[in-house]
Coordinates of C-alpha atoms in Angstrom, one line a residue:
M1 CA 20.3 98.2 93.1
I2 CA 17.2 96.1 93.6
R3 CA 15.0 99.2 93.4
K4 CA 16.7 100.2 90.1
I5 CA 16.1 96.8 88.6
R6 CA 12.5 96.9 89.6
I7 CA 12.1 100.3 87.8
I8 CA 13.9 98.9 84.7
L9 CA 11.6 95.9 84.6
E10 CA 8.6 98.1 85.0
M11 CA 9.9 100.5 82.3
I12 CA 10.3 97.6 79.8
K13 CA 7.0 96.0 80.8
F14 CA 8.8 92.8 81.5
E15 CA 5.5 90.9 82.1
H16 CA 4.6 91.5 78.5
T17 CA 7.1 88.9 77.5
V18 CA 4.0 86.7 77.7
F19 CA 3.0 88.1 74.2
A20 CA 5.9 86.4 72.3
L21 CA 7.2 83.7 74.6
P22 CA 4.3 81.2 74.0
F23 CA 5.0 81.6 70.2
A24 CA 8.7 80.9 70.8
F25 CA 7.7 77.7 72.8
L26 CA 5.4 76.8 69.9
G27 CA 8.1 77.2 67.4
A28 CA 10.6 75.1 69.4
I29 CA 8.1 72.3 70.2
L30 CA 6.4 72.1 66.8
G31 CA 9.8 72.3 65.1
A32 CA 11.2 69.4 67.1
V33 CA 8.1 67.3 66.5
V34 CA 7.8 68.0 62.8
M35 CA 11.5 67.8 62.0
Q36 CA 12.8 65.2 64.5
G37 CA 9.7 63.3 65.7
H38 CA 10.1 64.1 69.4
L39 CA 9.8 67.0 71.8
P40 CA 12.8 69.3 72.5
S41 CA 14.8 68.7 75.7
W42 CA 14.2 70.7 78.8
A43 CA 17.7 72.2 78.4
Q44 CA 16.7 73.4 74.9
I45 CA 13.5 75.0 76.3
G46 CA 15.5 76.6 79.0
W47 CA 18.0 78.2 76.6
V48 CA 15.2 79.3 74.3
T49 CA 13.5 81.0 77.3
L50 CA 16.7 82.7 78.4
A51 CA 17.3 83.9 74.8
M52 CA 13.8 85.3 74.6
F53 CA 14.1 87.2 77.9
G54 CA 17.5 88.6 76.9
A55 CA 16.4 89.6 73.4
R56 CA 13.2 91.3 74.5
S57 CA 14.7 93.1 77.5
A58 CA 17.6 94.4 75.3
A59 CA 15.1 95.5 72.6
M60 CA 12.9 97.4 75.1
C61 CA 15.8 99.0 76.8
L62 CA 17.2 100.1 73.4
N63 CA 13.9 101.5 72.4
R64 CA 13.6 103.5 75.6
L65 CA 17.1 104.9 75.2
I66 CA 16.7 105.8 71.6
D67 CA 13.3 107.4 72.1
K68 CA 14.2 109.2 75.4
A69 CA 13.8 112.7 73.8
I70 CA 10.6 111.7 72.0
D71 CA 9.1 110.2 75.1
L72 CA 9.9 113.4 77.0
R73 CA 7.8 115.5 74.7
N74 CA 4.9 113.2 74.4
P75 CA 2.4 113.7 77.3
R76 CA 1.5 110.0 77.2
T77 CA 5.1 108.8 77.7
A78 CA 6.7 111.7 79.6
S79 CA 6.2 109.8 82.9
R80 CA 8.4 106.8 81.7
A81 CA 11.4 106.2 83.9
L82 CA 14.1 107.7 81.6
P83 CA 12.4 111.0 80.7
A84 CA 11.1 111.3 84.3
G85 CA 14.7 111.0 85.6
L86 CA 14.0 107.8 87.6
L87 CA 16.9 106.1 85.7
K88 CA 20.1 107.2 84.1
S89 CA 20.9 106.4 80.5
A90 CA 24.1 104.6 81.7
E91 CA 22.1 102.3 84.0
V92 CA 19.7 101.3 81.2
L93 CA 22.6 100.8 78.8
L94 CA 24.3 98.5 81.3
F95 CA 21.1 96.5 81.7
T96 CA 20.9 96.3 77.8
L97 CA 24.4 94.9 77.6
V98 CA 23.7 92.3 80.3
S99 CA 20.5 91.3 78.4
L100 CA 22.5 90.9 75.2
A101 CA 25.1 88.8 77.0
L102 CA 22.3 86.5 78.3
M103 CA 21.0 86.2 74.7
F104 CA 24.5 85.4 73.5
I105 CA 25.1 82.7 76.1
A106 CA 21.7 81.1 75.5
T107 CA 22.2 81.1 71.7
A108 CA 25.6 79.5 72.0
N109 CA 24.0 76.5 73.7
L110 CA 21.6 75.9 70.9
A111 CA 22.0 74.8 67.3
P112 CA 25.1 76.4 65.6
I113 CA 23.0 78.1 63.0
A114 CA 21.3 80.1 65.7
M115 CA 24.6 81.8 66.6
K116 CA 25.3 82.6 62.9
L117 CA 21.9 84.2 62.6
M118 CA 22.0 86.1 65.9
P119 CA 23.6 89.3 64.4
I120 CA 20.6 89.7 62.1
A121 CA 18.3 89.6 65.1
V122 CA 20.4 92.1 67.1
A123 CA 20.5 94.4 64.0
M124 CA 16.7 94.3 63.7
L125 CA 16.3 95.0 67.4
V126 CA 18.3 98.2 67.0
L127 CA 16.8 99.2 63.6
Y128 CA 13.2 99.1 64.8
S129 CA 13.6 102.0 67.3
Y130 CA 14.7 104.3 64.5
T131 CA 12.1 103.4 61.9
K132 CA 9.4 105.8 63.2
R133 CA 11.7 108.6 62.1
F134 CA 11.6 107.7 58.4
T135 CA 8.8 105.2 57.6
W136 CA 5.2 104.5 58.4
L137 CA 6.0 100.8 58.0
C138 CA 7.6 100.8 61.5
H139 CA 4.9 98.5 62.7
V140 CA 5.8 95.9 60.1
V141 CA 9.5 96.2 61.0
L142 CA 8.5 95.5 64.7
G143 CA 6.4 92.5 63.6
L144 CA 9.3 91.2 61.5
T145 CA 11.6 91.6 64.6
I146 CA 9.3 89.9 67.2
G147 CA 8.3 87.3 64.6
L148 CA 11.9 86.0 64.8
S149 CA 11.0 84.5 68.2
P150 CA 9.2 81.5 66.9
L151 CA 11.3 81.2 63.8
G152 CA 14.5 81.5 65.8
A153 CA 13.3 79.0 68.3
W154 CA 12.4 76.5 65.6
V155 CA 15.8 76.8 64.0
A156 CA 17.7 76.9 67.3
V157 CA 16.2 73.5 68.3
T158 CA 16.2 71.8 64.9
G159 CA 19.0 73.5 63.0
E160 CA 16.8 73.7 59.9
F161 CA 14.1 75.9 58.3
H162 CA 10.7 74.5 57.2
P163 CA 7.7 75.9 55.4
A164 CA 5.7 75.7 58.6
A165 CA 8.3 77.7 60.4
W166 CA 7.9 80.5 57.9
L167 CA 4.1 80.3 58.2
L168 CA 4.5 80.8 62.0
Y169 CA 6.9 83.7 61.3
I170 CA 4.4 85.4 59.0
A171 CA 1.5 84.8 61.4
V172 CA 3.3 86.4 64.3
T173 CA 4.7 89.2 62.2
F174 CA 1.3 90.4 61.1
W175 CA -0.3 89.7 64.5
L176 CA 2.2 91.9 66.2
A177 CA 2.1 94.6 63.5
G178 CA -1.7 94.7 63.6
F179 CA -2.0 95.2 67.3
D180 CA 0.9 97.7 67.3
I181 CA -1.1 99.8 64.8
V182 CA -4.1 99.7 67.2
Y183 CA -1.8 100.8 70.0
A184 CA -0.3 103.6 68.0
T185 CA -3.7 105.2 67.4
Q186 CA -3.2 106.7 70.9
D187 CA -0.4 108.8 69.6
F188 CA -2.1 109.8 66.3
E189 CA -2.1 113.6 67.0
Y190 CA 1.3 113.7 68.7
D191 CA 3.0 111.7 65.9
R192 CA 1.6 114.0 63.2
G193 CA 2.6 117.1 65.1
A194 CA 6.1 115.8 65.8
G195 CA 6.7 114.7 62.2
L196 CA 6.9 111.0 63.3
H197 CA 5.9 108.2 61.0
S198 CA 3.2 105.6 61.7
I199 CA 0.3 104.1 59.9
P200 CA -2.3 106.1 62.0
A201 CA -0.4 109.3 61.2
K202 CA -0.2 108.4 57.5
F203 CA -3.7 107.1 56.9
G204 CA -5.8 108.4 59.9
I205 CA -7.3 106.4 62.7
A206 CA -10.1 104.8 60.6
G207 CA -7.7 103.8 57.8
A208 CA -5.2 102.5 60.3
L209 CA -7.8 100.2 62.0
W210 CA -8.8 98.8 58.6
I211 CA -5.1 98.0 57.8
A212 CA -4.8 96.4 61.2
R213 CA -7.8 94.2 60.4
F214 CA -6.3 93.2 57.1
F215 CA -3.0 92.3 58.9
H216 CA -4.9 90.1 61.3
V217 CA -6.7 88.3 58.4
I218 CA -3.3 87.3 57.2
T219 CA -2.5 86.0 60.7
A220 CA -5.7 84.0 60.8
I221 CA -5.0 82.5 57.4
C222 CA -1.4 81.5 58.5
F223 CA -2.7 79.9 61.7
I224 CA -5.1 77.8 59.7
A225 CA -2.4 76.9 57.2
L226 CA -0.3 75.5 60.0
F227 CA -3.0 72.9 60.5
W228 CA -2.5 71.6 57.0
T229 CA 1.3 71.7 57.0
T230 CA 2.0 70.0 60.3
G231 CA 0.8 67.0 62.2
L232 CA -1.5 69.1 64.3
S233 CA -5.1 67.9 64.6
W234 CA -8.6 69.0 65.9
A235 CA -7.3 70.3 69.2
Y236 CA -5.0 72.8 67.6
L237 CA -7.8 73.7 65.1
A238 CA -10.2 74.4 68.0
G239 CA -7.6 76.6 69.7
T240 CA -7.1 78.4 66.3
I241 CA -10.8 79.1 65.9
I242 CA -11.0 80.5 69.5
S243 CA -7.8 82.6 68.9
I244 CA -9.2 84.1 65.7
A245 CA -12.4 85.0 67.5
I246 CA -10.3 86.8 70.1
L247 CA -8.3 88.4 67.4
F248 CA -11.4 90.0 65.8
Y249 CA -13.1 90.8 69.1
Q250 CA -10.2 93.2 69.6
H251 CA -11.3 95.1 66.6
W252 CA -14.9 95.2 67.8
L253 CA -13.6 96.8 71.0
V254 CA -11.8 99.7 69.3
R255 CA -13.6 102.2 67.1
P256 CA -12.3 105.2 65.3
N257 CA -14.4 107.5 67.5
D258 CA -13.8 105.5 70.7
L259 CA -10.2 104.5 71.6
S260 CA -11.0 104.1 75.3
R261 CA -10.6 100.4 75.2
V262 CA -7.2 100.2 73.3
Q263 CA -5.4 99.1 76.5
I264 CA -7.9 96.2 77.0
A265 CA -7.5 95.2 73.4
F266 CA -3.7 95.5 73.4
F267 CA -2.7 94.0 76.8
G268 CA -5.5 91.6 77.8
M269 CA -6.6 90.1 74.5
N270 CA -3.2 89.6 72.9
G271 CA -1.7 87.9 76.0
T272 CA -4.7 85.6 76.2
L273 CA -4.4 84.8 72.5
S274 CA -0.8 83.7 72.5
V275 CA -1.1 81.6 75.7
L276 CA -4.3 80.0 74.5
L277 CA -3.0 79.0 71.1
F278 CA 0.1 77.5 72.6
V279 CA -1.9 75.5 75.2
F280 CA -4.1 74.0 72.6
A281 CA -1.2 73.2 70.3
F282 CA 0.8 71.7 73.2
A283 CA -2.3 69.6 74.3
D284 CA -2.6 68.4 70.7
L285 CA 1.0 67.3 70.4
V286 CA 1.5 65.9 73.9
V287 CA -1.9 64.6 75.1
L288 CA -3.4 63.5 71.8
H289 CA -0.3 62.4 69.9
Q290 CA 1.7 61.6 73.1
W291 CA 5.1 62.8 71.8

C-alpha cells in the first residue's frame, strides 16, 4: 500500500504543489488583511492547505487517467506509472475520490460561499484534461483552473470577492498558461502527429514562445497592479520586481532552436517565483505592517 501511494505521489508530481500553494496562501492572507483588517486564523490556513492538496491531487490523477492512452503512445510520457503498468486505473481512481473527499471536507470548514462554488472548481478540473482534444486554448483553461487557488482561498477566508482578488486570479492564470505553453513545446511534433491541440502545435515553437511571453507580460502587469489596489508597500514591490526578472529569465533560457533547458525553466524558476513573491508579500504585511 505504501509503495503504491509513493508511486501515485511520484506520478502526480506531488512536490509541484509548491507552484500554486504560495499563491493560495497569498490570496488567503491578502484577502483577510484587505477585507477584514487582520490575518486569517491558523485553522483557515490549514483548511486552505488541505483543500489545495486535495484539489491538485485529484486534478493530476484525473489527468493521468483521462490521458492514459495518449501517454502510452507518446515516447516522453510512456514511462509514466499508468501506461507503464505500475498502477491500475482503479487504484488511481480511488486516490482521486479520496482527494476530492479531502477537498470537500476542507471547503466545508471555510466560508459558505466556498462550498457553493466548489462544483465549478471540480468541473474545471475535469474539463481541462479533455481540452487538448478540441482546442489549442487548453493552456488557458489550465491557467483558469489553477488560478482558482488564490481566488478560491481569498473567497474561502473572507466570503467576498474584491478587485484585487480578480487581479491575482488573472496574474496566476496567465503565469500558469505561459509556462505550460513553454512546457508543451517538448511535445510539438507528437501533438501535431497525433492530432492533439496545443499552442505550439497550432503556431509552431517560435510563435508559441512569443505567445507565452505575451501572457507573462499580462502577469507582470497584474502583479504590479496589486501594489496599487492593496495596502502592500515597497517590500512587495521589491519582490515583484525580482519575480518579474525571474519570469523573463525563463524566456531567455528557452529558444526555438534550443529546448534543452525547458525543464530548468519550468520546474526551478516557477517554483522559485511563487515562493519568493509570497515571502516578500508576507514580510510586507506581517513585518512592516505588523498585522
